[in-house]
Tab-separated table of C-alpha atoms and ligand atoms in Angstrom:
chain	number	residue	atom	x	y	z
A	104	MET	CA	92.566	110.552	149.829
A	105	ILE	CA	90.750	111.028	146.504
A	106	THR	CA	93.174	112.731	144.053
A	107	LEU	CA	91.293	114.147	140.668
A	108	GLY	CA	93.089	113.544	137.718
A	109	ILE	CA	92.951	115.909	134.623
A	110	GLU	CA	94.430	114.963	131.141
A	111	THR	CA	94.321	117.154	127.990
A	112	SER	CA	97.551	117.383	126.585
A	113	CYS	CA	96.321	116.353	122.969
A	114	ASP	CA	93.153	114.635	121.890
A	115	GLU	CA	91.737	112.904	124.610
A	116	THR	CA	89.580	114.613	127.154
A	117	ALA	CA	90.262	112.622	130.512
A	118	VAL	CA	89.177	113.060	134.162
A	119	ALA	CA	89.685	110.221	136.653
A	120	LEU	CA	89.579	110.089	140.398
A	121	PHE	CA	92.262	107.721	142.414
A	122	ASP	CA	91.374	106.959	145.872
A	123	SER	CA	94.772	105.797	147.788
A	124	SER	CA	93.174	103.050	149.538
A	125	LYS	CA	90.628	101.918	147.101
A	126	GLY	CA	92.461	102.373	143.730
A	127	LEU	CA	90.555	103.700	140.469
A	128	VAL	CA	87.165	104.955	141.490
A	129	GLY	CA	86.180	106.850	138.752
A	130	GLU	CA	87.267	107.493	135.253
A	131	ALA	CA	85.743	108.918	132.043
A	132	VAL	CA	87.613	109.608	128.517
A	133	PHE	CA	86.579	111.164	125.249
A	134	SER	CA	88.772	110.640	122.436
A	135	GLN	CA	88.543	113.212	119.402
A	136	ILE	CA	89.875	110.679	117.117
A	137	GLU	CA	86.942	111.215	114.655
A	138	LEU	CA	87.022	115.044	114.766
A	139	HIS	CA	91.004	114.963	113.568
A	140	SER	CA	90.945	111.427	111.272
A	141	GLU	CA	89.785	113.199	108.102
A	142	TYR	CA	93.109	115.795	108.291
A	143	GLY	CA	95.059	112.527	109.216
A	144	GLY	CA	96.575	114.134	112.390
A	145	VAL	CA	95.492	116.459	115.202
A	146	ILE	CA	94.832	120.002	114.578
A	147	PRO	CA	95.416	121.806	117.505
A	148	GLU	CA	92.984	124.405	117.173
A	149	LEU	CA	90.128	121.876	116.747
A	150	ALA	CA	91.532	120.138	120.037
A	151	SER	CA	91.126	123.256	122.233
A	152	ARG	CA	87.735	123.992	121.205
A	153	ASP	CA	86.610	120.342	121.761
A	154	HIS	CA	88.532	119.874	125.305
A	155	CYS	CA	86.238	123.371	126.204
A	156	GLN	CA	83.137	121.542	124.814
A	157	LYS	CA	83.711	118.527	126.722
A	158	ILE	CA	85.799	118.681	130.081
A	159	ILE	CA	82.993	119.765	132.171
A	160	HIS	CA	80.481	116.300	131.053
A	161	ILE	CA	83.756	114.405	131.203
A	162	PHE	CA	84.583	115.618	134.690
A	163	GLN	CA	80.925	115.074	136.090
A	164	LYS	CA	81.275	111.304	133.981
A	165	ALA	CA	84.140	110.458	135.987
A	166	LEU	CA	82.816	111.464	139.516
A	167	GLY	CA	79.434	109.386	138.582
A	168	ASP	CA	77.792	109.424	142.362
A	169	ILE	CA	80.655	110.568	144.175
A	170	SER	CA	80.542	114.207	145.936
A	171	SER	CA	82.874	116.410	144.403
A	172	SER	CA	83.538	117.482	148.028
A	173	LYS	CA	85.151	113.946	148.678
A	174	ILE	CA	87.937	115.279	146.163
A	175	ASP	CA	90.870	115.990	148.564
A	176	GLN	CA	93.464	117.521	145.590
A	177	ILE	CA	93.339	118.081	142.024
A	178	ALA	CA	96.571	116.703	139.710
A	179	TYR	CA	96.644	117.737	136.041
A	180	THR	CA	98.975	117.201	132.889
A	181	ALA	CA	100.832	120.662	132.984
A	182	GLY	CA	103.059	119.423	129.987
A	183	PRO	CA	104.440	118.037	127.635
A	184	GLY	CA	101.709	118.538	125.017
A	185	LEU	CA	99.798	121.124	122.782
A	186	LEU	CA	99.871	124.848	124.921
A	187	GLY	CA	96.274	125.621	123.932
A	188	THR	CA	94.647	122.097	124.964
A	189	LEU	CA	97.084	122.051	128.326
A	190	LEU	CA	95.688	125.650	129.182
A	191	ILE	CA	92.245	124.172	129.055
A	192	GLY	CA	93.034	121.464	131.323
A	193	GLU	CA	94.956	124.013	133.637
A	194	ASN	CA	92.038	126.381	133.865
A	195	PHE	CA	89.502	123.664	134.540
A	196	ALA	CA	91.878	122.126	137.315
A	197	GLN	CA	92.488	125.808	138.869
A	198	GLY	CA	88.405	126.696	138.765
A	199	LEU	CA	87.659	123.669	140.639
A	200	ALA	CA	90.956	124.249	142.900
A	201	VAL	CA	88.933	127.720	143.880
A	202	ALA	CA	85.623	126.493	144.089
A	203	LEU	CA	86.394	123.224	146.415
A	204	LYS	CA	89.109	125.166	148.155
A	205	LYS	CA	91.765	121.922	147.261
A	206	PRO	CA	95.255	122.065	145.955
A	207	LEU	CA	96.714	121.524	142.823
A	208	ILE	CA	99.617	119.343	141.721
A	209	PRO	CA	100.523	120.085	138.117
A	210	VAL	CA	102.239	116.679	136.813
A	211	ASN	CA	104.219	115.590	133.799
A	212	HIS	CA	102.473	113.902	131.201
A	213	LEU	CA	105.610	111.407	130.414
A	214	GLU	CA	105.561	110.504	134.137
A	215	GLY	CA	102.286	109.520	134.138
A	216	HIS	CA	102.899	106.981	131.207
A	217	LEU	CA	105.843	105.651	133.156
A	218	MET	CA	103.788	105.236	136.490
A	219	ALA	CA	100.407	103.790	134.491
A	220	PRO	CA	101.218	100.011	135.082
A	221	PHE	CA	101.124	100.596	138.990
A	222	LEU	CA	97.729	102.154	139.034
A	223	SER	CA	96.103	98.247	139.401
A	224	GLY	CA	98.286	97.366	142.107
A	225	ASP	CA	100.939	95.459	140.347
A	226	LYS	CA	104.788	95.753	141.487
A	227	LEU	CA	107.939	96.153	140.328
A	228	ASP	CA	111.096	97.003	142.124
A	229	PHE	CA	113.134	100.138	141.512
A	230	PRO	CA	115.244	100.417	139.608
A	231	PHE	CA	113.746	99.357	135.994
A	232	LEU	CA	113.599	100.265	132.098
A	233	THR	CA	110.797	101.637	130.728
A	234	LEU	CA	110.011	101.684	127.010
A	235	LEU	CA	107.877	104.792	126.328
A	236	VAL	CA	106.579	104.620	122.865
A	237	SER	CA	103.734	107.189	121.770
A	238	GLY	CA	102.816	109.675	119.057
A	239	GLY	CA	105.117	112.272	120.697
A	240	HIS	CA	107.832	110.041	122.457
A	241	SER	CA	110.234	107.065	121.847
A	242	LEU	CA	112.239	107.050	125.117
A	243	ILE	CA	114.300	104.339	127.155
A	244	ILE	CA	114.164	105.682	130.688
A	245	ASP	CA	116.371	104.039	133.328
A	246	VAL	CA	113.655	104.821	136.539
A	247	LYS	CA	115.660	104.492	139.539
A	248	GLY	CA	112.710	105.748	141.930
A	249	LEU	CA	110.049	108.179	142.042
A	250	ASN	CA	111.348	111.563	140.728
A	251	ASN	CA	114.282	109.752	139.715
A	252	TYR	CA	114.978	109.157	135.840
A	253	GLU	CA	117.886	109.253	133.624
A	254	ILE	CA	117.022	109.187	130.074
A	255	LEU	CA	118.940	106.700	128.185
A	256	GLY	CA	117.751	107.103	124.622
A	257	GLN	CA	115.286	108.683	122.378
A	258	SER	CA	114.417	109.163	118.938
A	259	ARG	CA	116.258	111.664	117.218
A	260	ASP	CA	113.486	112.615	114.647
A	261	ASP	CA	109.978	111.141	114.779
A	262	ALA	CA	108.468	109.452	117.412
A	263	VAL	CA	107.737	105.902	116.523
A	264	GLY	CA	103.694	106.279	116.888
A	265	GLU	CA	104.623	109.373	114.340
A	266	ALA	CA	105.934	107.034	112.045
A	267	PHE	CA	103.027	104.548	112.353
A	268	ASP	CA	100.812	107.650	111.563
A	269	LYS	CA	102.398	108.843	108.777
A	270	VAL	CA	103.165	105.576	107.326
A	271	ALA	CA	99.419	104.577	107.603
A	272	LYS	CA	98.676	107.843	105.575
A	273	LEU	CA	101.441	107.323	102.947
A	274	ILE	CA	99.432	103.975	101.867
A	275	GLY	CA	95.637	105.535	102.358
A	276	LEU	CA	94.943	104.144	105.643
A	277	GLY	CA	93.198	105.979	108.186
A	278	TYR	CA	94.158	107.978	111.531
A	279	PRO	CA	95.337	107.138	113.662
A	280	GLY	CA	97.762	104.582	111.814
A	281	GLY	CA	99.070	102.667	114.813
A	282	PRO	CA	96.180	100.365	115.082
A	283	GLU	CA	95.128	100.648	111.226
A	284	ILE	CA	98.778	99.178	110.402
A	285	GLU	CA	98.614	96.626	112.973
A	286	LYS	CA	95.183	95.325	111.278
A	287	MET	CA	96.223	95.553	107.758
A	288	ALA	CA	99.875	93.698	108.906
A	289	LYS	CA	98.026	90.801	109.953
A	290	LYS	CA	97.322	89.902	106.283
A	291	GLY	CA	101.026	90.969	104.461
A	292	ASP	CA	104.405	89.451	104.217
A	293	PRO	CA	106.969	91.512	106.879
A	294	LYS	CA	109.913	90.167	104.608
A	295	LYS	CA	108.358	91.582	101.445
A	296	PHE	CA	109.530	94.818	101.592
A	297	LYS	CA	113.307	95.351	103.153
A	298	PHE	CA	113.133	98.291	104.993
A	299	PRO	CA	115.602	99.737	107.013
A	300	GLN	CA	116.053	99.697	110.758
A	301	PRO	CA	117.856	102.877	111.385
A	302	MET	CA	120.746	103.186	114.198
A	303	LEU	CA	120.720	99.615	114.759
A	304	HIS	CA	124.303	99.271	115.182
A	305	SER	CA	124.779	102.648	116.732
A	306	ASN	CA	126.803	102.377	119.838
A	307	ASN	CA	123.863	103.923	122.136
A	308	TYR	CA	120.091	103.659	122.791
A	309	ASP	CA	118.825	106.456	120.507
A	310	PHE	CA	116.228	105.813	117.472
A	311	SER	CA	115.460	107.575	114.340
A	312	PHE	CA	112.236	107.026	112.384
A	313	SER	CA	112.088	109.506	109.668
A	314	GLY	CA	114.662	107.366	107.320
A	315	LEU	CA	112.419	104.397	107.905
A	316	LYS	CA	109.392	106.520	106.556
A	317	THR	CA	111.118	107.904	104.096
A	318	ALA	CA	112.063	104.286	102.805
A	319	VAL	CA	108.267	103.752	102.860
A	320	LEU	CA	107.641	106.818	100.801
A	321	TYR	CA	110.104	105.589	98.192
A	322	ALA	CA	108.692	102.635	98.064
A	323	VAL	CA	105.248	103.926	97.353
A	324	GLN	CA	106.784	106.082	94.834
A	325	ASP	CA	108.187	103.150	92.720
A	326	LEU	CA	104.329	101.164	92.845
A	327	ASP	CA	101.755	101.571	90.019
A	328	GLU	CA	99.276	101.182	92.261
A	329	ILE	CA	98.375	100.741	95.857
A	330	ASN	CA	95.850	97.888	96.265
A	331	GLU	CA	95.105	95.680	99.618
A	332	THR	CA	98.087	93.059	99.036
A	333	VAL	CA	100.488	95.981	98.681
A	334	GLN	CA	99.198	97.869	101.636
A	335	SER	CA	99.164	94.560	103.625
A	336	ASP	CA	102.997	94.400	102.724
A	337	ILE	CA	104.222	97.500	103.458
A	338	ALA	CA	102.047	97.684	106.757
A	339	ALA	CA	103.903	94.399	107.635
A	340	SER	CA	107.120	94.978	106.691
A	341	PHE	CA	107.143	98.797	108.090
A	342	GLN	CA	105.937	97.370	111.547
A	343	TYR	CA	108.400	94.496	111.226
A	344	ALA	CA	111.475	97.046	111.012
A	345	ALA	CA	110.137	99.468	113.423
A	346	THR	CA	109.678	96.970	116.440
A	347	GLU	CA	112.935	95.204	115.600
A	348	VAL	CA	114.740	98.798	116.392
A	349	LEU	CA	112.854	99.033	119.790
A	350	ILE	CA	113.210	95.195	120.738
A	351	LYS	CA	117.038	95.204	120.113
A	352	LYS	CA	117.554	98.858	121.412
A	353	ILE	CA	115.950	97.786	124.886
A	354	ALA	CA	117.645	94.668	124.804
A	355	LYS	CA	121.234	96.498	124.551
A	356	ALA	CA	120.175	98.860	127.344
A	357	LEU	CA	118.985	95.541	129.629
A	358	GLU	CA	122.233	93.696	128.906
A	359	ASP	CA	124.614	97.058	129.151
A	360	THR	CA	122.588	98.257	132.742
A	361	GLY	CA	121.795	94.743	134.316
A	362	ARG	CA	118.221	95.952	134.999
A	363	LYS	CA	115.656	92.769	135.728
A	364	GLY	CA	112.419	94.603	134.715
A	365	ILE	CA	110.757	96.503	131.915
A	366	VAL	CA	107.685	98.544	131.680
A	367	LEU	CA	106.117	99.262	128.180
A	368	ALA	CA	104.101	102.570	128.341
A	369	GLY	CA	102.406	104.924	125.577
A	370	GLY	CA	100.047	104.095	123.020
A	371	VAL	CA	102.544	101.815	120.839
A	372	ALA	CA	102.743	99.530	123.511
A	373	ALA	CA	99.384	98.304	122.341
A	374	ASN	CA	100.812	96.815	119.525
A	375	LYS	CA	100.762	92.934	119.664
A	376	LEU	CA	103.863	92.432	117.672
A	377	LEU	CA	105.848	94.546	119.911
A	378	ARG	CA	104.339	92.630	123.225
A	379	GLN	CA	105.177	89.275	121.539
A	380	LYS	CA	108.696	90.300	120.676
A	381	ILE	CA	108.867	91.699	124.373
A	382	SER	CA	107.595	88.485	125.802
A	383	THR	CA	110.200	86.608	123.959
A	384	LEU	CA	112.851	88.634	125.426
A	385	GLN	CA	111.228	88.209	128.894
A	386	GLN	CA	111.589	84.388	128.691
A	387	ALA	CA	114.997	84.384	127.017
A	388	LEU	CA	116.534	87.075	129.985
A	389	ASP	CA	114.286	85.832	132.601
A	390	ILE	CA	112.784	89.315	133.433
A	391	LYS	CA	109.710	90.715	134.513
A	392	VAL	CA	107.473	92.918	132.150
A	393	LEU	CA	104.438	95.210	133.201
A	394	TYR	CA	102.481	96.529	130.447
A	395	PRO	CA	99.276	98.633	131.513
A	396	PRO	CA	96.060	97.797	130.196
A	397	ILE	CA	95.329	98.958	126.633
A	398	ALA	CA	93.277	101.832	127.817
A	399	HIS	CA	95.839	102.836	130.114
A	400	CYS	CA	98.794	102.612	127.761
A	401	THR	CA	97.144	105.446	125.589
A	402	ASP	CA	96.188	109.041	127.063
A	403	ASN	CA	94.313	108.680	129.829
A	404	ALA	CA	94.014	110.709	133.177
A	405	ALA	CA	93.652	107.463	135.686
A	406	MET	CA	97.855	107.484	135.205
A	407	ILE	CA	97.746	111.124	136.234
A	408	ALA	CA	95.286	111.142	139.064
A	409	TYR	CA	97.654	107.933	140.385
A	410	LEU	CA	100.676	109.918	139.822
A	411	GLY	CA	99.219	112.713	141.844
A	412	SER	CA	98.612	110.520	144.373
A	413	LEU	CA	102.068	110.072	145.115
A	414	LYS	CA	103.152	113.525	144.888
A	415	ALA	CA	100.677	114.726	147.540
A	416	ASP	CA	103.568	116.298	149.049
A	417	GLU	CA	103.953	118.731	146.215
A	418	ALA	CA	100.320	119.935	146.423
A	419	SER	CA	100.152	123.630	146.666
A	420	PHE	CA	97.495	126.443	146.336
A	421	ARG	CA	99.422	128.326	144.079
A	422	LEU	CA	97.291	129.563	140.734
A	423	SER	CA	100.360	130.624	138.544
A	424	SER	CA	100.401	128.928	135.188
A	425	PHE	CA	102.858	125.721	135.056
A	426	ALA	CA	101.528	124.625	131.304
A	427	ARG	CA	104.328	124.046	128.888
A	428	PRO	CA	104.825	122.433	125.398
A	429	ARG	CA	108.047	121.029	126.206
A	430	TRP	CA	109.008	119.695	129.663
A	431	PRO	CA	111.909	116.878	129.399
A	432	LEU	CA	111.287	114.226	132.053
A	433	GLY	CA	112.895	114.849	135.586
A	434	LYS	CA	113.490	118.418	134.845
A	435	GLU	CA	111.889	121.057	137.236
B	163	KG4	O1	100.125	107.530	124.241
B	163	KG4	P1	99.047	107.829	122.631
B	163	KG4	O2	97.876	107.780	123.110
B	163	KG4	O3	99.731	109.386	122.863
B	163	KG4	C1	100.537	110.476	122.590
B	163	KG4	O4	100.804	110.754	123.811
B	163	KG4	O5	101.311	110.201	121.649
B	163	KG4	O6	99.779	107.361	121.627
B	163	KG4	C2	98.947	107.564	120.593
B	163	KG4	C3	100.148	106.816	119.431
B	163	KG4	C4	99.758	107.053	117.878
B	163	KG4	O7	100.626	107.507	117.055
B	163	KG4	C5	99.252	105.779	117.543
B	163	KG4	O8	99.019	105.672	116.293
B	163	KG4	C6	100.260	104.468	117.985
B	163	KG4	O9	100.046	105.416	119.461
B	163	KG4	N1	99.449	103.600	118.463
B	163	KG4	C7	100.045	102.510	118.080
B	163	KG4	C8	98.968	101.498	118.246
B	163	KG4	N2	97.696	101.871	119.016
B	163	KG4	C9	98.242	103.200	119.154
B	163	KG4	N3	101.031	102.127	117.441
B	163	KG4	C10	101.246	100.741	116.793
B	163	KG4	N4	100.480	99.727	117.255
B	163	KG4	C11	99.283	99.942	117.916
B	163	KG4	N5	98.517	98.916	118.107
B	164	ZN	ZN1	100.803	110.222	126.014
C-alpha cells in the first residue's frame, strides 16, 4: 500500500510516498528559510503564497517515475500550524483525492514527529518517552501506544526552538537561530554568562524559556558592543542553559515513570550538545535512545506519509475541512 504524505504546516513544502512493504519510496522538501530570513521569523502570508507556488512541483518531484495511479491513500498535516498554510496542504490533498478517487487521512503534525524515528525501520517497544522540541513545541510525552499519548510536561511560554531563534536575533545572528547558535557556540565559553535554567527545581516536567531569553536580552543591554567573541560566549552559555533544563526534565521523567526508552524529535533534536547530553544519560541509565536522521527531525512529509500508513483504518472520502491551528496531541 502506498501512502502519499503532504506537509505544509509552517515553512516547509513537503511531499513523500511511503510504501508499507518497501519503506520510503519518494520524498521532496522545499524549505522557505531564505524567504523568511530577512524578517528573522516566518511571515504567514508569504509562507502561504510560497506553498501555493511550490506544492505541485514538490509533488511531481516526490513522485519521480512512480505513477500517481499507484497512490492508495493521501495523508496530510491538518494541524497544529499556521491556518493559511495548512489550508493549502489540505486543499491540494482534497483535489488529488477527487482526481485519483483515493481516501484522505488528516493527521496531527506532532504525532508525525513522534513516529518519525520508526520510518527507517528502527524499533522501540511501547511505552517510551518522547522529547519533542521544535520551533512551536517543547513537550515531554509518555507514548503508551499508537493514539495513546500522555503529555507529561510542556513549555508554559516560548518553545525552546523559538528561544534559540529569538536569542540568535538578539545577538545579531541569522534565521533559523538554532543552527546559527550551535555554530557560534563552538568557539564560545559556556560558563562565561550565568544564564538561568528556569523551572529546574519545580516538581513537574514543565519548561519555561521566556525568562532565559529575557536574561540574554539584559546581558546584551549591558554590553558596549557585540563582537564575535561575545556572540560566541552568549551562544554557548545560552545553549548550555537551555539543554541542561531539557536534559534534567527528561531525566526526572525517566526516573519517575521507569520508562526504558526515549525518542528525540523536532528541529531542536538536531542540536549536537543536546544529543551528546542524551547519550551520556543513555549510558548512565542504560536506556535505548532513537533519533530520526536530521532531515526527518525537522519538518518533512515522510513522517506524515508513514503516520498515514499506520492509520489506514481512519481513511475516508469525506471532503470537509479538518485544518486547525491548535490541535493538542491525543485529542480528536
Ligand atoms: O521541527 P521544526 O523544523 O519546525 C517546527 O515544527 O517548529 O523545528 C524548527 C526549530 C527552529 O526553531 C530552529 O531554530 C530549531 O528547530 N533548530 C535547532 C537546530 N536546528 C534547528 N535548534 C537548536 N540546534 C539546532 N541544531
Ligand atoms: Zn514540526
